[in-house]
Amino acid sequence: MNPFLILLIGTVIVIGGIVALRIGAFFSLILAAIVVSILAPGGDKITRVAEAFGSTAGAIAVVIACAAVIGKAMMDSGAADRVVRAFLKTLGEKRAPVAMMSSGFVLSIPVFFDTVFYLLVPLARSLYRSTKKNFLLYVLAIGVGGAITHTLVPPTPGPLLMAANLDFDVGIMIIMGIVVAFPTAVITLWFAHWLQRRMDIPMRPVAGVGEEEEVVEEDLPLPGLFVSLLPIILPVLLIGGNTVIGTMAEKAGEGSWQAGVVSSLSILGDTSKSLPQLALLLSAAIALLTYWNTRKPSRVEIGKCIETALMSAGIIILITSAGGAFGGMLKLTGLKEAIQGMFAGSSVSAAMVMLLMGWAIAAMLKTSQGSSTVAMITASGMLASLADPTVIHPVYLALAIGSGSLFVSWMNDSGFWIFSKMSGLTEVEALKTWTPALAVLSVVGLLITMLLAKLLPMAMGAV
């Protein structure tokens, strides 16, 4: 069967299952994987779906579970609150939007977006009470900072699975994700300033949040800033550092100190796969120790903290693994050869076409079914067979897909409702502010990715 027809059928099943049948992302992706496997050449139609599912789960389950524990422990220990207060104290009230954006940017690396927004919105409300202005700017700054790292920087599930689907080092995804995410967030914050000048939306009462509520210093102690940041910066330093040193070792050759470091780490096996798990395990342990040292919880409370985190991680692991199975089956259809044949002898830049294709597919999936994570998982699975490092480094394809997964946020997106309801905005106001802000975030992310791909086409080396 024509591979493009198989791709279309699989896409319709995913979107139809989520949007029309309401059977959820997990069952929609598994059903699509089975159907694609049946239509693709080769035997063992069902067995290979299960094998692809298990392979993906084995690669990402520990990392996602640890990330969930880190986020929960940081919330319960006050470490997340400590990071936010440090940004506000350092930048001051005049630069409060930058502090809000920076807090969302940093915390959304290990903590899920909705949790970060719940944490920071009360601070935005408190700032408005003291300044009597810029409430819309404050909440948009939180959303912009949180959304961009949620979609571009591991260990959040979407970026993590894209690195696995496209088969490149997670460390490269962390480094390049931050490189693209930071200027994208800064540029979009300027757009948020423009929206604030056009729509001066006041703060309104929100159900469950009293108008008189203030964010004040709590009697409970907060951990130190370094130990609060350590669960976030440790994975970035270990995983990213390993990637950088590995690249330097290839250029320096045997006998260099870089080669010595790589050799000493060889005891772990394939560090591109084992180091992320080790780094996140260490970070989870530090986050839990910080929680224990700061709050002195009982063993039952520590157990409940871990159990709650793992319950939230479970559904993400299932969806991510199902997406990996779907992508694995699409690789068997011959889609790569079919698309390469379309551009054979063409003067069109194949690299730029791939980036635009990745962004457009992710944007279509996001707009139709609402979940950025599902959009990233599905789009990267579809395009995994096209990732050719001799044409373009697959990290750029992942960044384009991640950027596309932000476009468009509207009524079918849980993030849209979290933003509007927690901020006290009406649906129309959210459509006029949140939706265009994320569209700008999406397009700017794509443009920066395309610029980097043009200037540094193989900056991190072939995989």
Tab-separated table of C-alpha atoms in Angstrom:
chain	number	residue	atom	x	y	z
A	1	MET	CA	0.000	0.000	0.000
A	2	ASN	CA	1.102	3.573	-0.698
A	3	PRO	CA	3.015	4.824	2.399
A	4	PHE	CA	1.360	8.258	2.185
A	5	LEU	CA	-2.051	6.602	2.368
A	6	ILE	CA	-0.938	4.592	5.406
A	7	LEU	CA	0.326	7.807	7.032
A	8	LEU	CA	-3.021	9.487	6.350
A	9	ILE	CA	-4.959	6.565	7.799
A	10	GLY	CA	-2.798	6.537	10.939
A	11	THR	CA	-3.197	10.292	11.420
A	12	VAL	CA	-6.976	10.104	11.002
A	13	ILE	CA	-7.165	7.316	13.580
A	14	VAL	CA	-5.145	9.318	16.126
A	15	ILE	CA	-7.096	12.545	15.690
A	16	GLY	CA	-10.450	10.784	15.304
A	17	GLY	CA	-9.904	8.666	18.396
A	18	ILE	CA	-9.003	11.668	20.549
A	19	VAL	CA	-11.427	14.250	19.169
A	20	ALA	CA	-14.430	12.263	17.916
A	21	LEU	CA	-14.481	8.961	19.813
A	22	ARG	CA	-13.021	10.425	23.021
A	23	ILE	CA	-11.050	7.251	23.767
A	24	GLY	CA	-7.958	9.197	24.824
A	25	ALA	CA	-4.460	9.585	23.446
A	26	PHE	CA	-3.147	6.212	24.654
A	27	PHE	CA	-5.765	4.013	22.999
A	28	SER	CA	-5.839	6.207	19.882
A	29	LEU	CA	-2.079	5.904	19.390
A	30	ILE	CA	-2.031	2.148	20.084
A	31	LEU	CA	-4.931	1.577	17.684
A	32	ALA	CA	-3.167	3.641	15.016
A	33	ALA	CA	0.067	1.688	15.582
A	34	ILE	CA	-1.738	-1.643	15.133
A	35	VAL	CA	-3.532	-0.520	11.976
A	36	VAL	CA	-0.314	0.893	10.462
A	37	SER	CA	1.537	-2.311	11.358
A	38	ILE	CA	-1.135	-4.408	9.619
A	39	LEU	CA	-0.942	-2.242	6.494
A	40	ALA	CA	2.880	-2.115	6.440
A	41	PRO	CA	4.923	-4.928	4.867
A	42	GLY	CA	6.415	-7.691	7.005
A	43	GLY	CA	5.144	-10.249	9.465
A	44	ASP	CA	4.456	-10.366	13.226
A	45	LYS	CA	1.980	-7.515	12.906
A	46	ILE	CA	0.964	-7.286	16.563
A	47	THR	CA	4.193	-8.526	18.128
A	48	ARG	CA	6.259	-5.736	16.616
A	49	VAL	CA	3.849	-3.120	18.010
A	50	ALA	CA	4.332	-4.543	21.498
A	51	GLU	CA	8.096	-4.638	21.010
A	52	ALA	CA	8.203	-1.005	19.874
A	53	PHE	CA	6.010	-0.018	22.834
A	54	GLY	CA	8.296	-1.838	25.273
A	55	SER	CA	11.444	-0.421	23.698
A	56	THR	CA	10.171	3.146	24.072
A	57	ALA	CA	8.977	2.563	27.632
A	58	GLY	CA	12.354	1.108	28.571
A	59	ALA	CA	14.109	4.198	27.239
A	60	ILE	CA	11.965	6.887	28.884
A	61	ALA	CA	10.017	5.434	31.833
A	62	VAL	CA	12.689	5.945	34.506
A	63	VAL	CA	13.472	9.476	33.343
A	64	ILE	CA	9.830	10.614	33.268
A	65	ALA	CA	9.088	8.993	36.632
A	66	CYS	CA	12.092	10.711	38.204
A	67	ALA	CA	11.123	14.059	36.653
A	68	ALA	CA	7.657	13.734	38.206
A	69	VAL	CA	9.163	12.980	41.629
A	70	ILE	CA	11.527	15.957	41.309
A	71	GLY	CA	8.649	18.299	40.506
A	72	LYS	CA	6.454	17.063	43.351
A	73	ALA	CA	9.275	17.126	45.910
A	74	MET	CA	10.314	20.633	44.862
A	75	MET	CA	6.757	21.844	45.353
A	76	ASP	CA	6.334	20.176	48.748
A	77	SER	CA	9.734	21.242	50.094
A	78	GLY	CA	9.342	24.890	49.096
A	79	ALA	CA	12.295	24.658	46.681
A	80	ALA	CA	10.161	25.882	43.774
A	81	ASP	CA	8.954	28.816	45.876
A	82	ARG	CA	12.557	29.584	46.822
A	83	VAL	CA	13.605	29.772	43.159
A	84	VAL	CA	10.761	32.162	42.329
A	85	ARG	CA	11.514	34.456	45.256
A	86	ALA	CA	15.173	34.549	44.245
A	87	PHE	CA	14.247	35.751	40.755
A	88	LEU	CA	11.910	38.419	42.167
A	89	LYS	CA	14.479	39.613	44.708
A	90	THR	CA	17.289	39.755	42.134
A	91	LEU	CA	15.347	41.471	39.349
A	92	GLY	CA	13.116	43.674	41.479
A	93	GLU	CA	9.534	44.814	41.053
A	94	LYS	CA	10.273	46.881	37.939
A	95	ARG	CA	11.476	43.760	36.159
A	96	ALA	CA	8.764	41.535	37.593
A	97	PRO	CA	7.627	40.291	34.132
A	98	VAL	CA	11.174	39.062	33.444
A	99	ALA	CA	11.241	37.412	36.876
A	100	MET	CA	7.901	35.710	36.202
A	101	MET	CA	9.053	34.514	32.784
A	102	SER	CA	12.398	33.303	34.149
A	103	SER	CA	10.685	31.420	36.974
A	104	GLY	CA	8.332	29.664	34.564
A	105	PHE	CA	11.227	28.991	32.178
A	106	VAL	CA	13.408	27.299	34.808
A	107	LEU	CA	10.716	25.449	36.758
A	108	SER	CA	9.054	23.933	33.678
A	109	ILE	CA	12.207	21.976	32.865
A	110	PRO	CA	11.459	19.331	35.531
A	111	VAL	CA	7.938	20.383	36.629
A	112	PHE	CA	4.806	19.995	34.496
A	113	PHE	CA	3.412	23.226	33.016
A	114	ASP	CA	0.070	23.197	34.850
A	115	THR	CA	1.811	22.791	38.228
A	116	VAL	CA	4.167	25.679	37.496
A	117	PHE	CA	1.262	27.900	36.505
A	118	TYR	CA	-0.677	27.022	39.669
A	119	LEU	CA	2.402	27.927	41.713
A	120	LEU	CA	3.130	31.263	40.058
A	121	VAL	CA	-0.323	32.758	39.452
A	122	PRO	CA	-0.781	33.733	43.135
A	123	LEU	CA	2.507	35.636	42.891
A	124	ALA	CA	1.226	37.457	39.795
A	125	ARG	CA	-1.916	38.398	41.732
A	126	SER	CA	0.174	39.649	44.638
A	127	LEU	CA	2.328	41.762	42.309
A	128	TYR	CA	-0.777	43.328	40.784
A	129	ARG	CA	-2.032	44.314	44.239
A	130	SER	CA	1.218	46.148	44.904
A	131	THR	CA	1.652	47.726	41.453
A	132	LYS	CA	-2.009	48.090	40.351
A	133	LYS	CA	-0.963	47.375	36.762
A	134	ASN	CA	0.310	44.777	34.287
A	135	PHE	CA	-1.699	41.766	35.506
A	136	LEU	CA	-2.108	40.422	31.961
A	137	LEU	CA	1.610	40.879	31.348
A	138	TYR	CA	2.488	38.967	34.513
A	139	VAL	CA	0.360	35.912	33.696
A	140	LEU	CA	1.440	35.884	30.040
A	141	ALA	CA	5.088	36.031	31.156
A	142	ILE	CA	4.526	32.965	33.350
A	143	GLY	CA	2.799	31.101	30.532
A	144	VAL	CA	5.384	31.994	27.888
A	145	GLY	CA	8.338	30.949	30.043
A	146	GLY	CA	6.692	27.706	31.119
A	147	ALA	CA	5.317	26.692	27.723
A	148	ILE	CA	8.566	27.015	25.776
A	149	THR	CA	10.717	24.826	28.037
A	150	HIS	CA	7.812	22.383	28.394
A	151	THR	CA	8.025	21.754	24.652
A	152	LEU	CA	11.753	22.143	23.927
A	153	VAL	CA	13.823	21.093	26.971
A	154	PRO	CA	13.991	17.557	28.474
A	155	PRO	CA	13.216	15.872	30.829
A	156	THR	CA	9.651	16.929	30.087
A	157	PRO	CA	8.081	14.018	28.161
A	158	GLY	CA	7.599	15.611	24.727
A	159	PRO	CA	11.203	16.711	24.086
A	160	LEU	CA	12.510	13.530	25.696
A	161	LEU	CA	10.462	11.286	23.419
A	162	MET	CA	11.376	13.333	20.331
A	163	ALA	CA	15.063	12.671	21.032
A	164	ALA	CA	14.265	8.953	21.369
A	165	ASN	CA	12.077	8.843	18.237
A	166	LEU	CA	14.592	10.741	16.117
A	167	ASP	CA	17.503	8.794	17.613
A	168	PHE	CA	19.907	11.436	18.898
A	169	ASP	CA	21.538	12.331	22.205
A	170	VAL	CA	19.238	13.809	24.872
A	171	GLY	CA	22.094	16.114	25.872
A	172	ILE	CA	21.962	17.771	22.467
A	173	MET	CA	18.224	18.294	22.925
A	174	ILE	CA	18.830	19.969	26.297
A	175	ILE	CA	21.562	22.267	24.991
A	176	MET	CA	19.893	23.275	21.738
A	177	GLY	CA	16.475	23.410	23.390
A	178	ILE	CA	17.730	26.048	25.824
A	179	VAL	CA	19.565	27.884	23.032
A	180	VAL	CA	16.322	28.203	21.039
A	181	ALA	CA	13.918	28.552	23.965
A	182	PHE	CA	15.530	31.531	25.699
A	183	PRO	CA	15.535	34.079	22.831
A	184	THR	CA	12.111	32.800	21.761
A	185	ALA	CA	10.710	33.514	25.230
A	186	VAL	CA	12.363	36.960	25.365
A	187	ILE	CA	10.963	37.999	21.967
A	188	THR	CA	7.494	36.743	22.874
A	189	LEU	CA	7.666	38.673	26.166
A	190	TRP	CA	7.973	41.844	24.062
A	191	PHE	CA	4.800	40.778	22.292
A	192	ALA	CA	3.170	40.301	25.698
A	193	HIS	CA	4.115	43.924	26.549
A	194	TRP	CA	2.345	45.007	23.348
A	195	LEU	CA	-0.755	43.021	24.284
A	196	GLN	CA	-0.737	44.617	27.743
A	197	ARG	CA	-0.808	48.093	26.194
A	198	ARG	CA	-3.733	47.127	23.948
A	199	MET	CA	-5.751	45.205	26.553
A	200	ASP	CA	-5.438	46.400	30.140
A	201	ILE	CA	-7.296	43.507	31.774
A	202	PRO	CA	-7.768	43.916	35.533
A	203	MET	CA	-7.368	41.141	38.062
A	204	ARG	CA	-10.674	39.504	38.928
A	205	PRO	CA	-11.723	37.204	41.770
A	206	VAL	CA	-11.131	33.533	41.013
A	207	ALA	CA	-13.141	30.712	42.558
A	208	GLY	CA	-11.229	29.271	45.488
A	209	VAL	CA	-8.889	32.264	45.709
A	210	GLY	CA	-9.979	35.036	48.026
A	211	GLU	CA	-9.542	38.599	46.801
A	212	GLU	CA	-7.816	39.471	50.023
A	213	GLU	CA	-5.283	36.632	49.682
A	214	GLU	CA	-1.681	37.767	49.663
A	215	VAL	CA	1.506	35.869	49.044
A	216	VAL	CA	3.450	36.394	52.234
A	217	GLU	CA	6.502	34.888	53.811
A	218	GLU	CA	5.505	31.592	55.380
A	219	ASP	CA	6.519	30.439	58.846
A	220	LEU	CA	7.729	27.200	57.273
A	221	PRO	CA	11.421	27.342	56.375
A	222	LEU	CA	12.551	27.349	52.775
A	223	PRO	CA	15.633	25.484	51.527
A	224	GLY	CA	18.683	27.361	50.291
A	225	LEU	CA	18.820	28.603	46.721
A	226	PHE	CA	21.641	26.297	45.631
A	227	VAL	CA	20.028	23.124	46.896
A	228	SER	CA	16.690	24.292	45.457
A	229	LEU	CA	18.220	24.716	42.003
A	230	LEU	CA	20.388	21.595	42.175
A	231	PRO	CA	17.715	19.103	40.972
A	232	ILE	CA	17.253	21.309	37.886
A	233	ILE	CA	20.836	22.180	37.031
A	234	LEU	CA	22.391	18.770	37.830
A	235	PRO	CA	20.778	16.906	34.887
A	236	VAL	CA	21.564	19.808	32.559
A	237	LEU	CA	25.228	19.840	33.633
A	238	LEU	CA	25.700	16.061	33.608
A	239	ILE	CA	23.836	15.255	30.399
A	240	GLY	CA	24.802	18.401	28.526
A	241	GLY	CA	28.388	18.237	29.775
A	242	ASN	CA	28.733	14.642	28.632
A	243	THR	CA	27.539	15.629	25.152
A	244	VAL	CA	29.946	18.568	24.907
A	245	ILE	CA	32.944	16.591	26.201
A	246	GLY	CA	32.091	13.681	23.883
A	247	THR	CA	32.075	16.012	20.885
A	248	MET	CA	35.360	17.592	21.987
A	249	ALA	CA	36.903	14.126	22.457
A	250	GLU	CA	36.089	13.171	18.865
A	251	LYS	CA	37.995	16.227	17.626
A	252	ALA	CA	40.889	16.020	20.123
A	253	GLY	CA	41.548	12.332	19.539
A	254	GLU	CA	43.013	9.654	21.805
A	255	GLY	CA	45.221	10.758	24.689
A	256	SER	CA	43.295	13.979	25.367
A	257	TRP	CA	41.693	14.629	28.737
A	258	GLN	CA	38.315	14.675	27.020
A	259	ALA	CA	38.912	11.150	25.722
A	260	GLY	CA	39.923	10.129	29.249
A	261	VAL	CA	36.624	11.398	30.658
A	262	VAL	CA	34.675	9.561	27.974
A	263	SER	CA	36.657	6.389	28.686
A	264	SER	CA	35.997	6.600	32.432
A	265	LEU	CA	32.273	6.946	31.789
A	266	SER	CA	32.258	3.899	29.544
A	267	ILE	CA	31.561	1.773	32.619
A	268	LEU	CA	27.974	3.045	32.360
A	269	GLY	CA	27.647	1.638	28.845
A	270	ASP	CA	26.042	3.892	26.244
A	271	THR	CA	26.144	7.194	28.152
A	272	SER	CA	23.663	8.843	25.763
A	273	LYS	CA	21.069	6.394	27.143
A	274	SER	CA	22.282	5.616	30.667
A	275	LEU	CA	23.439	9.060	31.847
A	276	PRO	CA	19.997	10.727	31.635
A	277	GLN	CA	18.563	8.004	33.868
A	278	LEU	CA	21.437	8.288	36.358
A	279	ALA	CA	21.271	12.099	36.380
A	280	LEU	CA	17.526	12.149	37.002
A	281	LEU	CA	17.792	9.481	39.707
A	282	LEU	CA	20.400	11.602	41.512
A	283	SER	CA	18.264	14.717	41.116
A	284	ALA	CA	15.186	12.916	42.440
A	285	ALA	CA	17.173	11.762	45.465
A	286	ILE	CA	18.400	15.324	46.115
A	287	ALA	CA	14.876	16.733	45.761
A	288	LEU	CA	13.493	14.156	48.219
A	289	LEU	CA	16.347	14.762	50.688
A	290	THR	CA	15.665	18.497	50.481
A	291	TYR	CA	11.982	17.828	51.189
A	292	TRP	CA	12.885	15.648	54.175
A	293	ASN	CA	15.448	18.105	55.551
A	294	THR	CA	13.200	21.159	55.169
A	295	ARG	CA	9.759	19.858	56.131
A	296	LYS	CA	10.689	16.816	58.288
A	297	PRO	CA	7.865	14.681	56.833
A	298	SER	CA	6.977	11.256	58.168
A	299	ARG	CA	7.683	8.122	56.160
A	300	VAL	CA	4.004	8.019	55.235
A	301	GLU	CA	4.148	11.588	53.876
A	302	ILE	CA	7.286	10.844	51.864
A	303	GLY	CA	5.619	7.736	50.462
A	304	LYS	CA	2.532	9.731	49.536
A	305	CYS	CA	4.692	12.359	47.789
A	306	ILE	CA	6.373	9.686	45.658
A	307	GLU	CA	3.129	7.814	44.986
A	308	THR	CA	1.311	10.959	43.833
A	309	ALA	CA	4.189	11.847	41.505
A	310	LEU	CA	4.341	8.368	39.987
A	311	MET	CA	0.579	8.307	39.398
A	312	SER	CA	0.837	11.500	37.354
A	313	ALA	CA	3.856	10.107	35.490
A	314	GLY	CA	2.135	6.809	34.664
A	315	ILE	CA	-0.274	8.165	32.066
A	316	ILE	CA	2.521	10.203	30.467
A	317	ILE	CA	4.686	7.087	30.174
A	318	LEU	CA	1.814	5.127	28.596
A	319	ILE	CA	1.019	7.860	26.065
A	320	THR	CA	4.689	8.398	25.257
A	321	SER	CA	5.314	4.677	24.749
A	322	ALA	CA	2.211	4.336	22.575
A	323	GLY	CA	3.497	7.220	20.470
A	324	GLY	CA	6.817	5.443	20.149
A	325	ALA	CA	5.036	2.317	18.924
A	326	PHE	CA	3.104	4.373	16.361
A	327	GLY	CA	6.310	5.975	15.122
A	328	GLY	CA	8.064	2.633	14.986
A	329	MET	CA	5.372	1.186	12.744
A	330	LEU	CA	5.470	4.191	10.413
A	331	LYS	CA	9.182	3.512	9.865
A	332	LEU	CA	8.223	0.177	8.283
A	333	THR	CA	5.983	1.683	5.597
A	334	GLY	CA	8.723	2.981	3.267
A	335	LEU	CA	7.708	6.582	3.909
A	336	LYS	CA	11.312	7.812	3.957
A	337	GLU	CA	12.075	6.543	0.463
A	338	ALA	CA	8.778	7.911	-0.863
A	339	ILE	CA	9.436	11.436	0.397
A	340	GLN	CA	13.082	11.376	-0.685
A	341	GLY	CA	11.849	10.478	-4.175
A	342	MET	CA	9.606	13.568	-4.166
A	343	PHE	CA	12.611	15.878	-3.766
A	344	ALA	CA	15.098	13.976	-5.932
A	345	GLY	CA	16.759	16.488	-8.281
A	346	SER	CA	14.858	19.405	-6.759
A	347	SER	CA	16.584	22.699	-6.011
A	348	VAL	CA	14.412	23.155	-2.926
A	349	SER	CA	16.383	22.875	0.320
A	350	ALA	CA	15.457	19.476	1.703
A	351	ALA	CA	16.520	20.579	5.190
A	352	MET	CA	14.203	23.586	5.255
A	353	VAL	CA	11.354	21.544	3.792
A	354	MET	CA	11.753	18.983	6.579
A	355	LEU	CA	11.671	21.698	9.242
A	356	LEU	CA	8.559	23.286	7.761
A	357	MET	CA	6.938	19.873	7.409
A	358	GLY	CA	7.673	18.990	11.042
A	359	TRP	CA	6.322	22.322	12.279
A	360	ALA	CA	3.176	22.101	10.122
A	361	ILE	CA	2.338	18.511	11.126
A	362	ALA	CA	2.797	19.299	14.830
A	363	ALA	CA	0.725	22.483	14.464
A	364	MET	CA	-2.074	20.562	12.741
A	365	LEU	CA	-2.083	17.911	15.456
A	366	LYS	CA	-1.998	20.518	18.232
A	367	THR	CA	-4.851	22.541	16.730
A	368	SER	CA	-7.019	19.477	16.143
A	369	GLN	CA	-6.626	17.611	19.440
A	370	GLY	CA	-5.160	20.124	21.912
A	371	SER	CA	-2.236	18.309	23.543
A	372	SER	CA	1.276	19.563	22.812
A	373	THR	CA	2.776	16.344	24.159
A	374	VAL	CA	0.651	14.167	21.874
A	375	ALA	CA	1.475	16.460	18.939
A	376	MET	CA	5.216	16.112	19.588
A	377	ILE	CA	5.061	12.346	20.089
A	378	THR	CA	2.966	11.752	16.979
A	379	ALA	CA	4.778	14.175	14.665
A	380	SER	CA	8.248	12.955	15.632
A	381	GLY	CA	7.070	9.368	15.135
A	382	MET	CA	5.759	10.215	11.686
A	383	LEU	CA	8.985	11.926	10.639
A	384	ALA	CA	11.454	9.613	12.361
A	385	SER	CA	12.066	7.717	9.140
A	386	LEU	CA	13.005	10.997	7.412
A	387	ALA	CA	15.617	12.124	9.919
A	388	ASP	CA	18.799	11.997	7.846
A	389	PRO	CA	21.806	13.515	9.691
A	390	THR	CA	23.604	13.981	6.373
A	391	VAL	CA	20.887	16.461	5.378
A	392	ILE	CA	20.110	18.088	8.730
A	393	HIS	CA	20.790	17.277	12.337
A	394	PRO	CA	17.630	15.695	13.780
A	395	VAL	CA	17.718	18.024	16.798
A	396	TYR	CA	16.592	20.829	14.479
A	397	LEU	CA	13.669	18.718	13.310
A	398	ALA	CA	12.749	18.083	16.954
A	399	LEU	CA	12.918	21.818	17.730
A	400	ALA	CA	10.690	22.622	14.743
A	401	ILE	CA	8.174	19.990	15.874
A	402	GLY	CA	8.279	21.281	19.455
A	403	SER	CA	7.657	24.827	18.231
A	404	GLY	CA	4.763	23.642	16.061
A	405	SER	CA	3.177	21.893	19.042
A	406	LEU	CA	2.388	25.317	20.543
A	407	PHE	CA	0.226	26.416	17.604
A	408	VAL	CA	-2.811	26.826	18.107
A	409	SER	CA	-3.942	26.801	21.767
A	410	TRP	CA	-7.714	27.123	22.038
A	411	MET	CA	-10.739	25.444	23.650
A	412	ASN	CA	-9.547	21.851	23.189
A	413	ASP	CA	-6.251	22.550	24.996
A	414	SER	CA	-6.140	21.998	28.770
A	415	GLY	CA	-3.457	24.691	28.976
A	416	PHE	CA	-5.923	27.201	27.533
A	417	TRP	CA	-8.382	26.509	30.352
A	418	ILE	CA	-5.691	26.503	33.036
A	419	PHE	CA	-4.543	29.925	31.836
A	420	SER	CA	-8.015	31.448	31.510
A	421	LYS	CA	-9.602	30.056	34.689
A	422	MET	CA	-6.615	30.574	37.010
A	423	SER	CA	-6.081	34.091	35.630
A	424	GLY	CA	-9.759	35.054	35.762
A	425	LEU	CA	-9.910	35.867	32.039
A	426	THR	CA	-12.970	35.188	29.931
A	427	GLU	CA	-12.733	32.758	27.033
A	428	VAL	CA	-12.782	35.639	24.545
A	429	GLU	CA	-9.994	37.454	26.406
A	430	ALA	CA	-7.903	34.277	26.479
A	431	LEU	CA	-8.420	33.810	22.730
A	432	LYS	CA	-7.240	37.390	22.176
A	433	THR	CA	-4.182	37.093	24.430
A	434	TRP	CA	-3.043	33.551	25.258
A	435	THR	CA	-3.746	32.081	21.803
A	436	PRO	CA	-1.797	34.739	19.828
A	437	ALA	CA	1.020	34.751	22.411
A	438	LEU	CA	1.580	31.014	21.919
A	439	ALA	CA	1.271	31.448	18.146
A	440	VAL	CA	4.090	34.015	18.280
A	441	LEU	CA	6.081	31.678	20.530
A	442	SER	CA	5.574	28.907	17.959
A	443	VAL	CA	6.555	30.927	14.890
A	444	VAL	CA	9.548	32.614	16.527
A	445	GLY	CA	10.795	29.218	17.719
A	446	LEU	CA	10.573	27.896	14.161
A	447	LEU	CA	12.382	30.914	12.686
A	448	ILE	CA	15.234	30.713	15.206
A	449	THR	CA	15.517	26.972	14.562
A	450	MET	CA	15.689	27.532	10.804
A	451	LEU	CA	18.321	30.252	11.266
A	452	LEU	CA	20.486	27.992	13.421
A	453	ALA	CA	20.061	25.097	10.987
A	454	LYS	CA	21.274	27.380	8.200
A	455	LEU	CA	24.231	28.844	10.099
A	456	LEU	CA	25.231	25.661	11.968
A	457	PRO	CA	23.845	22.806	9.855
A	458	MET	CA	25.845	20.095	11.637
A	459	ALA	CA	26.914	22.051	14.699
A	460	MET	CA	26.691	19.101	17.080
A	461	GLY	CA	28.008	16.469	14.691
A	462	ALA	CA	26.199	13.634	12.954
A	463	VAL	CA	24.457	11.057	15.087
